[in-house]
Amino acid sequence: MHVNQDRLIQIFFELVSISAVSKQEKPVADYVREFLKNNNIQVFEDQTGQIVGGTSGNLIAKIYPGAKAVPSQFCLAAHMDTVKPTTGIKPQNQDGIICSDGQTILGADNRAGIALILYLVESLKQQASHIPFEVVFTIGEETGLYGSTHLDIDRLESRTVYILDSSADPGSFVYAAPAAIDFTINFIGKASHAAVNPQAGINAISMAAHLIQNFEVGKINDDTTINLGKINGGEANNVVPALVTLTGEIRSFLSEDIENSFQDLVKQLKRTEKMFSGKYAIKREEAFPGFILDQKSDAICRIISCFQVIGLESKPMRYHGGSDANILNSRGMVAIDLGIGAKNPHANDEYITVQDLLTMQKFLQKLVAAGN
Ligand SMILES: [Zn+2]
C-alpha cells in the first residue's frame, strides 16, 4: 500500500485554499465535482442547497470498479463547509505538521476528510478491483447539520456511512453521542417604578437569579450535561424588570436523564413562581437526536479489522458533541464518525500531521480493498 504523500498534501492544500463557509459551499463543490469528473465519476447534487438557501447541495457519487454495477457497501462522507473563511490562507508543512500561518484557521475540519476521500478515488484508478462504495459531501454541517438533515438518502444504495470528521486520533471512532434539547424560559414579573412604587413590581431578574442559584448545571453525571447559555432582560435602572429570557440545553446519552432533568427544572420554576408571585413560561425543542451503536455490528467490525491490519489500536469512544452522525443515525443509517487527527478545530492553531493523513489513507485503502 503506497501513498504518494506529496499528492495527498497537494490535494489538501488546494482544498483549504478554497474559502467556503456554511451555505456557501459552491466553490469547494465545484472543485470536488471537477476532480471526480476527471476520474470518470458521475456526480449527483441533491436539492439541499435549494431547501436551505445554500449555494450548493450535497454531492453524492458512486465509486465502483469496471462496468459491473454491484451494490455499494458503505459510504464515505465529509462536510464541505468550514467554520470560518480560509481566505488568504497560507498552508504549510512544518516538519510533518500541517498548519496555517496563524492568521486563519487551517480548515482541516473538514477538508482533510475530503482530501482523504478524493486521493483514495484517484488512487483506485490504478486498481483492477475494489469494493464498490459511495461518497457523500455534505453542506452546512458547522451551522446546523443542514446537509445531513436534508440529504437525499434514497439516492444511496448503502446504509452504512463512515464520516471522516472526528478530531480524535486515527483508530478512534464514535459509537455513541448524546441527544440534546434546547429550552427557553421566560420569567414574567411586573414592571413598576423602582423608586416611587417598588413594592408594586415583581422583579423578573430576581426570579431568574433564584432559579439559577437552585438549578444544578455542568456535568450532572457521566451521561448528562446541562448548560444555561444565554440571558436577556430588564429595561432601565429605575424600572423593576418585568421580563427575563433565559435559554439553555440538556444533553444526555440517556433519554430518561433528559426527561428527569427537564422535570427538575420545571419543579424549580414552579417554586420560583410561587415564591415571587410571578409567572414562568418554558418552551423546549429537540436540538439533535442521540445514538448508541452496537459495537458488534458489521459496520463497526469492518473498521476494527481494518485498523488491526494496519497495526492501529481501535478506540471506541463516546462523543459529547453533535454532528452529521447524529442526524444520519436518526434517519435509519448507521453513521460512524472516524478520528482523522485534525487537532484544534475552529481555531487558528488548527493542525493535522502528515503521519495521521497517511495512516488514514492506508486505512481507507484497506477498507475498500477487494476481498476485504
Ligand atoms: Zn467538522
Short mmCIF file of C-alpha atoms and ligand atoms in Angstrom, two decimals:
data_model
loop_
_atom_site.label_atom_id
_atom_site.label_comp_id
_atom_site.label_asym_id
_atom_site.label_seq_id
_atom_site.Cartn_x
_atom_site.Cartn_y
_atom_site.Cartn_z
CA MET A 1 0.00 0.00 0.00
CA HIS A 2 1.90 3.02 -1.20
CA VAL A 3 0.61 6.51 -0.52
CA ASN A 4 2.02 9.39 -2.53
CA GLN A 5 2.45 11.87 0.29
CA ASP A 6 3.13 14.88 -1.95
CA ARG A 7 0.00 14.30 -3.99
CA LEU A 8 -2.17 13.84 -0.91
CA ILE A 9 -0.85 17.07 0.62
CA GLN A 10 -1.29 18.86 -2.71
CA ILE A 11 -4.98 17.95 -2.83
CA PHE A 12 -5.39 19.02 0.78
CA PHE A 13 -3.67 22.38 0.19
CA GLU A 14 -5.83 23.02 -2.88
CA LEU A 15 -8.95 22.29 -0.87
CA VAL A 16 -8.10 24.53 2.10
CA SER A 17 -7.23 27.34 -0.30
CA ILE A 18 -10.88 27.47 -1.34
CA SER A 19 -12.88 29.64 1.03
CA ALA A 20 -16.36 28.19 1.51
CA VAL A 21 -18.25 28.63 4.75
CA SER A 22 -21.64 27.12 5.56
CA LYS A 23 -24.29 27.54 2.86
CA GLN A 24 -21.63 28.99 0.53
CA GLU A 25 -20.03 25.72 -0.45
CA LYS A 26 -20.27 26.12 -4.23
CA PRO A 27 -16.54 26.80 -4.85
CA VAL A 28 -15.47 23.67 -3.00
CA ALA A 29 -18.34 21.67 -4.51
CA ASP A 30 -17.10 22.75 -7.96
CA TYR A 31 -13.61 21.53 -7.10
CA VAL A 32 -14.91 18.17 -5.88
CA ARG A 33 -17.17 17.75 -8.94
CA GLU A 34 -14.33 18.58 -11.31
CA PHE A 35 -11.97 16.23 -9.50
CA LEU A 36 -14.41 13.34 -9.70
CA LYS A 37 -15.27 14.07 -13.33
CA ASN A 38 -11.57 13.89 -14.19
CA ASN A 39 -11.69 10.41 -12.72
CA ASN A 40 -14.71 9.49 -14.87
CA ILE A 41 -17.09 9.57 -11.96
CA GLN A 42 -20.59 10.97 -12.25
CA VAL A 43 -21.67 13.32 -9.52
CA PHE A 44 -25.22 13.91 -8.35
CA GLU A 45 -26.15 17.08 -6.50
CA ASP A 46 -29.23 16.83 -4.29
CA GLN A 47 -31.83 19.52 -3.55
CA THR A 48 -30.48 20.53 -0.15
CA GLY A 49 -28.98 23.78 -1.46
CA GLN A 50 -32.40 24.98 -2.64
CA ILE A 51 -34.12 23.78 0.51
CA VAL A 52 -31.84 25.59 2.95
CA GLY A 53 -30.83 28.56 0.79
CA GLY A 54 -27.26 27.46 0.13
CA THR A 55 -25.15 27.87 -3.00
CA SER A 56 -24.71 24.11 -3.42
CA GLY A 57 -26.46 20.91 -2.42
CA ASN A 58 -24.85 17.77 -1.07
CA LEU A 59 -22.79 15.81 -3.59
CA ILE A 60 -23.19 12.07 -4.00
CA ALA A 61 -21.19 9.72 -6.21
CA LYS A 62 -20.76 6.01 -6.63
CA ILE A 63 -17.28 4.57 -6.96
CA TYR A 64 -17.26 1.12 -8.46
CA PRO A 65 -14.67 -0.87 -10.35
CA GLY A 66 -15.18 -1.55 -14.06
CA ALA A 67 -18.59 -1.59 -15.69
CA LYS A 68 -20.26 -4.09 -13.41
CA ALA A 69 -22.64 -2.25 -11.13
CA VAL A 70 -22.68 -4.13 -7.86
CA PRO A 71 -24.37 -2.51 -4.87
CA SER A 72 -22.22 -0.22 -2.76
CA GLN A 73 -21.42 -1.49 0.68
CA PHE A 74 -20.86 1.75 2.51
CA CYS A 75 -20.43 5.49 2.06
CA LEU A 76 -17.51 7.68 2.94
CA ALA A 77 -18.54 11.17 3.95
CA ALA A 78 -17.09 14.56 4.82
CA HIS A 79 -18.57 18.05 5.05
CA MET A 80 -17.65 20.80 2.60
CA ASP A 81 -18.12 23.89 4.78
CA THR A 82 -15.56 25.34 7.15
CA VAL A 83 -16.49 27.19 10.33
CA LYS A 84 -14.68 30.39 9.25
CA PRO A 85 -13.38 31.62 5.88
CA THR A 86 -9.97 30.44 4.73
CA THR A 87 -9.39 33.49 2.53
CA GLY A 88 -5.69 34.37 2.43
CA ILE A 89 -4.69 31.07 3.99
CA LYS A 90 -1.01 30.12 3.88
CA PRO A 91 -0.99 26.38 4.49
CA GLN A 92 2.43 25.00 5.38
CA ASN A 93 4.08 21.73 6.20
CA GLN A 94 6.39 22.32 9.17
CA ASP A 95 8.37 19.13 9.68
CA GLY A 96 5.34 16.95 9.24
CA ILE A 97 2.83 19.22 10.97
CA ILE A 98 0.46 20.96 8.59
CA CYS A 99 -0.87 24.28 9.84
CA SER A 100 -1.79 27.79 8.65
CA ASP A 101 0.37 30.85 9.38
CA GLY A 102 -1.83 31.54 12.42
CA GLN A 103 -3.87 34.25 10.72
CA THR A 104 -6.65 31.90 9.59
CA ILE A 105 -7.99 28.50 10.52
CA LEU A 106 -6.40 25.61 8.62
CA GLY A 107 -9.70 24.10 7.57
CA ALA A 108 -8.59 20.51 8.20
CA ASP A 109 -12.10 20.32 9.68
CA ASN A 110 -13.24 19.01 7.29
CA ARG A 111 -11.16 19.47 4.14
CA ALA A 112 -8.77 16.81 5.40
CA GLY A 113 -11.67 14.37 5.21
CA ILE A 114 -12.43 15.46 1.64
CA ALA A 115 -8.75 15.25 0.63
CA LEU A 116 -8.54 11.70 2.01
CA ILE A 117 -11.58 10.62 0.01
CA LEU A 118 -10.50 12.31 -3.24
CA TYR A 119 -6.99 10.90 -3.02
CA LEU A 120 -8.47 7.45 -2.44
CA VAL A 121 -10.69 7.74 -5.51
CA GLU A 122 -7.77 8.88 -7.66
CA SER A 123 -5.54 6.06 -6.43
CA LEU A 124 -8.19 3.44 -7.22
CA LYS A 125 -7.81 4.19 -10.93
CA GLN A 126 -4.72 2.02 -10.93
CA GLN A 127 -6.52 -0.90 -9.33
CA ALA A 128 -8.37 -3.60 -11.19
CA SER A 129 -10.90 -4.18 -8.45
CA HIS A 130 -12.08 -2.84 -5.13
CA ILE A 131 -15.20 -2.84 -3.02
CA PRO A 132 -17.88 -0.61 -4.53
CA PHE A 133 -18.72 2.32 -2.29
CA GLU A 134 -20.33 5.73 -2.34
CA VAL A 135 -19.01 9.13 -1.39
CA VAL A 136 -21.08 11.90 0.15
CA PHE A 137 -20.03 15.51 0.62
CA THR A 138 -22.42 17.44 2.81
CA ILE A 139 -23.10 21.15 3.27
CA GLY A 140 -23.87 23.30 6.31
CA GLU A 141 -22.54 20.95 8.97
CA GLU A 142 -21.00 23.66 11.12
CA THR A 143 -24.08 25.83 11.45
CA GLY A 144 -26.96 23.40 11.77
CA LEU A 145 -26.27 19.93 10.31
CA TYR A 146 -28.31 21.03 7.28
CA GLY A 147 -26.69 18.72 4.77
CA SER A 148 -27.32 15.53 6.71
CA THR A 149 -30.82 16.65 7.68
CA HIS A 150 -31.90 17.02 4.05
CA LEU A 151 -29.54 14.51 2.40
CA ASP A 152 -31.37 12.62 -0.34
CA ILE A 153 -30.69 9.22 1.21
CA ASP A 154 -32.93 7.46 -1.31
CA ARG A 155 -30.10 8.14 -3.75
CA LEU A 156 -27.77 5.96 -1.70
CA GLU A 157 -27.50 2.21 -2.04
CA SER A 158 -25.70 1.65 1.21
CA ARG A 159 -26.98 2.28 4.70
CA THR A 160 -23.61 2.45 6.47
CA VAL A 161 -21.70 5.70 6.40
CA TYR A 162 -18.19 6.36 7.68
CA ILE A 163 -17.75 10.06 8.33
CA LEU A 164 -14.17 11.33 8.31
CA ASP A 165 -14.73 14.22 10.68
CA SER A 166 -13.69 13.47 14.25
CA SER A 167 -10.71 15.33 15.69
CA ALA A 168 -9.68 12.23 17.65
CA ASP A 169 -6.61 10.21 16.60
CA PRO A 170 -6.79 7.66 13.80
CA GLY A 171 -8.16 4.40 15.18
CA SER A 172 -10.78 6.24 17.24
CA PHE A 173 -14.40 6.05 16.24
CA VAL A 174 -17.61 7.37 17.78
CA TYR A 175 -20.15 4.72 18.71
CA ALA A 176 -22.36 6.91 20.89
CA ALA A 177 -23.41 10.53 21.09
CA PRO A 178 -25.96 12.24 23.32
CA ALA A 179 -29.31 13.66 22.39
CA ALA A 180 -29.88 17.30 23.23
CA ILE A 181 -32.85 19.54 23.87
CA ASP A 182 -32.87 23.33 23.91
CA PHE A 183 -35.14 25.23 26.26
CA THR A 184 -36.24 28.85 26.55
CA ILE A 185 -37.64 30.18 29.82
CA ASN A 186 -39.50 33.44 30.19
CA PHE A 187 -39.66 34.82 33.73
CA ILE A 188 -42.62 37.10 33.83
CA GLY A 189 -42.65 39.65 36.62
CA LYS A 190 -44.37 43.02 36.82
CA ALA A 191 -42.96 46.40 35.89
CA SER A 192 -43.14 49.27 38.32
CA HIS A 193 -41.22 52.46 39.14
CA ALA A 194 -38.22 51.18 41.06
CA ALA A 195 -38.09 54.17 43.44
CA VAL A 196 -41.62 55.53 43.63
CA ASN A 197 -43.51 52.26 43.87
CA PRO A 198 -41.13 49.30 44.06
CA GLN A 199 -43.48 47.18 46.15
CA ALA A 200 -45.94 47.01 43.23
CA GLY A 201 -43.35 45.34 40.99
CA ILE A 202 -42.25 41.74 40.62
CA ASN A 203 -38.56 41.57 39.73
CA ALA A 204 -38.02 39.09 36.89
CA ILE A 205 -34.24 39.32 37.32
CA SER A 206 -34.59 38.17 40.92
CA MET A 207 -36.76 35.31 39.72
CA ALA A 208 -34.13 34.25 37.20
CA ALA A 209 -31.40 34.58 39.81
CA HIS A 210 -33.33 32.34 42.19
CA LEU A 211 -33.70 29.66 39.56
CA ILE A 212 -30.06 29.91 38.53
CA GLN A 213 -28.94 29.51 42.12
CA ASN A 214 -31.11 26.44 42.68
CA PHE A 215 -30.72 24.55 39.43
CA GLU A 216 -27.59 22.45 39.00
CA VAL A 217 -25.70 22.89 35.75
CA GLY A 218 -22.47 21.47 34.33
CA LYS A 219 -21.68 17.78 34.31
CA ILE A 220 -24.56 16.18 36.21
CA ASN A 221 -23.22 12.64 35.80
CA ASP A 222 -21.18 10.68 33.26
CA ASP A 223 -24.05 10.73 30.78
CA THR A 224 -25.59 14.13 31.24
CA THR A 225 -24.63 17.80 30.96
CA ILE A 226 -26.79 20.88 31.44
CA ASN A 227 -26.00 24.45 30.48
CA LEU A 228 -27.66 27.80 30.92
CA GLY A 229 -26.32 29.59 27.88
CA LYS A 230 -27.92 32.98 27.37
CA ILE A 231 -29.80 35.52 29.44
CA ASN A 232 -31.53 38.68 28.47
CA GLY A 233 -33.90 41.08 30.22
CA GLY A 234 -34.72 44.28 32.02
CA GLU A 235 -35.35 47.77 30.69
CA ALA A 236 -33.81 50.52 32.77
CA ASN A 237 -32.24 51.13 36.16
CA ASN A 238 -35.39 52.79 37.50
CA VAL A 239 -37.80 50.10 36.33
CA VAL A 240 -38.50 46.83 38.15
CA PRO A 241 -37.83 44.35 35.32
CA ALA A 242 -40.91 42.56 34.04
CA LEU A 243 -39.29 40.05 31.69
CA VAL A 244 -36.15 37.94 31.61
CA THR A 245 -35.46 35.30 28.98
CA LEU A 246 -33.06 32.51 29.82
CA THR A 247 -32.04 29.77 27.41
CA GLY A 248 -30.10 26.57 27.87
CA GLU A 249 -29.70 22.96 26.89
CA ILE A 250 -29.77 19.47 28.37
CA ARG A 251 -27.69 16.72 26.75
CA SER A 252 -27.57 13.10 27.69
CA PHE A 253 -26.79 9.64 26.39
CA LEU A 254 -29.89 8.50 28.31
CA SER A 255 -33.26 9.85 27.23
CA GLU A 256 -34.70 9.33 30.74
CA ASP A 257 -31.99 11.61 32.13
CA ILE A 258 -33.10 14.36 29.77
CA GLU A 259 -36.69 13.93 30.99
CA ASN A 260 -35.67 13.84 34.65
CA SER A 261 -33.50 16.93 34.34
CA PHE A 262 -36.23 18.76 32.48
CA GLN A 263 -38.75 17.84 35.18
CA ASP A 264 -36.30 19.09 37.86
CA LEU A 265 -36.10 22.34 36.00
CA VAL A 266 -39.88 22.67 35.87
CA LYS A 267 -40.09 21.88 39.60
CA GLN A 268 -37.63 24.66 40.38
CA LEU A 269 -39.52 27.03 38.13
CA LYS A 270 -42.75 26.30 39.97
CA ARG A 271 -41.05 27.04 43.30
CA THR A 272 -39.65 30.26 41.92
CA GLU A 273 -43.04 31.27 40.56
CA LYS A 274 -44.69 30.69 43.90
CA MET A 275 -42.01 32.47 45.89
CA PHE A 276 -42.14 35.64 43.80
CA SER A 277 -45.82 35.54 42.81
CA GLY A 278 -44.59 35.88 39.25
CA LYS A 279 -45.09 33.59 36.30
CA TYR A 280 -42.92 31.49 34.04
CA ALA A 281 -43.29 30.00 30.59
CA ILE A 282 -40.99 27.32 29.21
CA LYS A 283 -40.58 26.03 25.68
CA ARG A 284 -38.48 23.04 24.68
CA GLU A 285 -37.38 21.63 21.37
CA GLU A 286 -35.14 18.83 20.20
CA ALA A 287 -31.70 20.13 19.22
CA PHE A 288 -30.48 16.80 17.85
CA PRO A 289 -31.14 13.11 18.48
CA GLY A 290 -28.58 10.83 20.10
CA PHE A 291 -27.41 7.33 19.26
CA ILE A 292 -25.65 4.31 20.70
CA LEU A 293 -24.41 1.80 18.13
CA ASP A 294 -23.94 -1.91 18.71
CA GLN A 295 -20.20 -2.41 18.99
CA LYS A 296 -20.58 -5.88 17.49
CA SER A 297 -22.36 -4.61 14.39
CA ASP A 298 -20.92 -5.37 10.94
CA ALA A 299 -20.26 -1.68 10.35
CA ILE A 300 -18.02 -1.49 13.42
CA CYS A 301 -16.38 -4.92 12.99
CA ARG A 302 -15.38 -3.91 9.48
CA ILE A 303 -13.40 -0.87 10.61
CA ILE A 304 -11.90 -2.62 13.64
CA SER A 305 -10.45 -5.34 11.44
CA CYS A 306 -9.01 -2.75 9.04
CA PHE A 307 -7.39 -0.85 11.92
CA GLN A 308 -5.91 -4.13 13.08
CA VAL A 309 -4.40 -4.94 9.69
CA ILE A 310 -2.58 -1.63 9.53
CA GLY A 311 -1.41 -2.00 13.13
CA LEU A 312 -3.63 0.66 14.64
CA GLU A 313 -5.31 0.27 18.01
CA SER A 314 -9.06 0.80 17.72
CA LYS A 315 -10.58 3.14 20.28
CA PRO A 316 -14.37 3.17 20.54
CA MET A 317 -15.44 6.45 22.08
CA ARG A 318 -18.43 8.43 23.19
CA TYR A 319 -18.50 11.96 21.86
CA HIS A 320 -20.45 14.65 23.68
CA GLY A 321 -20.95 16.92 20.69
CA GLY A 322 -23.49 16.76 17.87
CA SER A 323 -22.52 16.03 14.26
CA ASP A 324 -23.86 14.73 10.96
CA ALA A 325 -23.65 11.27 12.57
CA ASN A 326 -26.48 12.14 14.98
CA ILE A 327 -28.79 13.08 12.15
CA LEU A 328 -27.91 10.20 9.83
CA ASN A 329 -28.28 7.63 12.60
CA SER A 330 -31.72 9.04 13.39
CA ARG A 331 -32.60 8.73 9.69
CA GLY A 332 -32.11 4.97 9.57
CA MET A 333 -28.47 4.83 8.58
CA VAL A 334 -25.57 3.51 10.62
CA ALA A 335 -23.25 6.50 10.77
CA ILE A 336 -19.85 6.31 12.42
CA ASP A 337 -17.57 9.28 12.84
CA LEU A 338 -13.91 8.33 12.48
CA GLY A 339 -10.99 10.16 14.06
CA ILE A 340 -8.67 11.67 11.46
CA GLY A 341 -6.45 13.64 13.85
CA ALA A 342 -7.41 17.17 12.78
CA LYS A 343 -6.48 18.97 16.00
CA ASN A 344 -7.76 22.26 17.46
CA PRO A 345 -10.66 22.58 15.00
CA HIS A 346 -12.21 26.04 14.61
CA ALA A 347 -9.06 27.77 15.93
CA ASN A 348 -6.19 29.50 14.16
CA ASP A 349 -3.73 26.98 15.64
CA GLU A 350 -5.59 24.11 13.99
CA TYR A 351 -3.23 21.46 12.59
CA ILE A 352 -3.01 17.93 11.27
CA THR A 353 0.07 15.74 10.98
CA VAL A 354 1.23 14.24 7.70
CA GLN A 355 1.55 10.97 9.58
CA ASP A 356 -2.16 10.95 10.50
CA LEU A 357 -3.16 11.75 6.91
CA LEU A 358 -1.02 8.86 5.67
CA THR A 359 -2.36 6.50 8.33
CA MET A 360 -5.97 7.33 7.50
CA GLN A 361 -5.26 6.92 3.79
CA LYS A 362 -3.81 3.48 4.44
CA PHE A 363 -6.88 2.62 6.48
CA LEU A 364 -9.21 3.74 3.65
CA GLN A 365 -7.26 1.75 1.09
CA LYS A 366 -7.63 -1.32 3.27
CA LEU A 367 -11.34 -0.60 3.82
CA VAL A 368 -12.08 -0.63 0.09
CA ALA A 369 -9.60 -3.35 -0.86
CA ALA A 370 -11.06 -6.22 -2.85
CA GLY A 371 -11.73 -9.32 -0.81
CA ASN A 372 -11.91 -7.34 2.40
ZN ZN B 1 -16.28 19.01 11.15
#
